[in-house]
Amino acid sequence: MSEENKTCSKIDEVIEQFAFQGQLITKKLYRNGHINDTFLIVYQLPDGSRKQYILQRMNHMIFKQPEELMENIVNVTEYLRKVILSQGGDPERETLNVVKTRKGESYYKDSSNNYWRVFLFIEHTICLEMVESEKDFYDSAVAFGTFQRMLADYPASTLHETIPNFHNTPSRFRDFKKAVEKDIMGRAALAREEIAFALEREAETSALTDLLKSGELPLRVTHNDTKLNNILFDADTKKALCVIDLDTVMPGLSHYDFGDSIRFGASTGAEDEKDLSKIGVDLSLFEAFTRGFLEGCQGSLTEKEIEMLPMGAKLMTYECGIRFLADYLEGDVYFKIHREGHNLDRARTQFKLVADMESKWDELTAIVEKYKHSC
Ligand code: ADP
Ligand code: GN1
Ligand code: MG
């Protein structure tokens, strides 16, 4: 039986654990992301209406403590629910809602030791894989900035670190160097230029963590995976509605959220584009995101944080590049791939973006400077 069929055969066992109402009419793979497996479950209620749920199999090879991860998500979403209510919003649409099992647990561990969870499906939304307009990107920036601000008073020390050193770039660099040295797949010869590009930039890897250590940058509660496709937009108004994919919500630097969004959304091409001539940083998108993010943060960022935002964009892009490249060298064990060399292609786009940011550094810093005092 293929892995996918084995997974699907588990779904019946899993949904039995939840007190869903009505008759099951659909269970299908919804989206195959880089990390988790996402399914759509649809029930027909006696009055003929439908109720949809998102069912996810968590990747416990990557998130080694799924229990702790779910504790974070339950606590953070319950906190957000209160904030959203106090602002007159709708918490069933503006944050994720965990559906508990019949036993009142936030996850179910199946007979093959896979971990599953269910969220209410947020209806009438769309998810963007690429920026379609500057306005969408600006809206996503406000949403991620607002997310960070809403969690500003959340007791960060109570959050579990779901992946230790997730955005610790020097630690990622050490892992990358080990992967190059071991070269277990014999692929390093196929990526000489990319390896050299990454090694040349070692000195900069600690630009943010050094400032954190010296107390010049504050630790905050951050999302840490702020790709555009981790936002749901209202299908009618096209407004950014809900920040999703909360697996990596942990203490971090505001630069991680700013930078990861720029890396993904301000690129002129897809993350896995093979034609590198299509890849660069779009300055208008960079500007739209900077404006939106600072507005969303509502003056909560320090001068030093703002000054370092371009470095956040560069380091998050670089870091993602070395993660993709290390995974290529290690045999594609972390990020799911859909073609041969996929992770190498992904690493190449990230490094092309880094190089483009370097060549546009003065423009990037001028844009940040322009909005520094306006928010
Ligand atoms: P991954 O780790 O694979 O990125 P996500 O949690 O981001 O997993 O979910 C994958 C996709 O499933 C999202 O991009 C979005 O399209 C959809 N999705 C996730 N949660 C919901 C939800 N509660 N309501 C509607 N769609 C959702
Ligand atoms: C993964 O799960 P997803 O696709 O949103 C990864 C991010 C990377 C991203 C690259 C837990 O995010 O860190 O930046 O792929 N998430 C994890 O596309 O490693
Ligand atoms: Mg996602």
Coordinates of N, CA and C in Angstrom, one line a residue, residues 29-30 48-49 70 78 83 93 107 112 134 136 147 150 176 189 201 214 254 283-284 316 330 344 360:
L29 N -7.6 14.6 0.5 CA -6.4 15.4 0.7 C -6.7 16.8 0.2
Y30 N -6.4 17.8 1.0 CA -6.8 19.1 0.7 C -5.5 19.9 0.1
G48 N -29.7 19.6 5.8 CA -29.2 19.7 4.4 C -27.9 20.6 4.3
S49 N -27.6 21.4 5.4 CA -26.4 22.3 5.3 C -25.2 21.4 5.5
M70 N 0.6 21.4 20.5 CA -0.8 21.6 20.6 C -1.2 22.4 21.8
E78 N -6.8 30.5 22.2 CA -7.8 31.0 23.2 C -7.5 32.4 23.6
V83 N -8.9 38.5 22.7 CA -8.5 39.8 22.1 C -9.4 40.2 21.0
R93 N -13.7 33.2 12.7 CA -13.2 33.4 11.4 C -11.8 34.1 11.5
Y107 N -5.6 16.7 20.3 CA -5.1 15.9 19.2 C -5.4 14.4 19.5
S112 N -0.8 3.9 14.6 CA 0.5 3.9 14.0 C 1.4 5.0 14.6
E134 N -0.4 44.4 -5.0 CA 0.3 45.1 -3.9 C -0.6 45.2 -2.7
D136 N -2.9 43.1 -1.7 CA -3.0 41.8 -0.9 C -1.8 41.7 0.0
F147 N -1.0 40.5 14.3 CA -0.9 39.2 15.1 C 0.2 39.3 16.2
M150 N -1.1 41.7 18.9 CA -2.2 41.1 19.7 C -1.5 40.2 20.8
F176 N 24.3 23.4 8.3 CA 24.6 23.4 6.9 C 26.0 22.9 6.6
A189 N 29.1 18.0 -5.2 CA 29.7 18.4 -6.4 C 28.7 19.1 -7.4
R201 N 29.2 34.0 3.2 CA 28.4 34.9 4.1 C 28.3 34.5 5.6
S214 N 22.9 40.9 23.2 CA 23.4 42.1 23.9 C 22.2 42.9 24.4
S254 N 11.1 40.1 15.9 CA 10.1 40.6 14.9 C 10.7 40.5 13.5
L283 N 10.8 46.0 -5.3 CA 10.9 47.1 -4.3 C 9.5 47.6 -3.9
S284 N 8.6 47.6 -4.9 CA 7.3 48.2 -4.5 C 6.6 47.3 -3.5
M316 N 16.6 35.9 6.8 CA 15.6 34.9 6.7 C 15.6 34.2 5.3
E330 N 21.4 16.3 2.2 CA 21.1 15.1 3.1 C 20.1 14.2 2.6
L344 N 17.3 21.8 -4.3 CA 18.4 22.6 -4.9 C 17.8 23.8 -5.6
K360 N 20.5 45.8 -3.9 CA 19.5 46.9 -3.7 C 19.5 47.4 -2.3

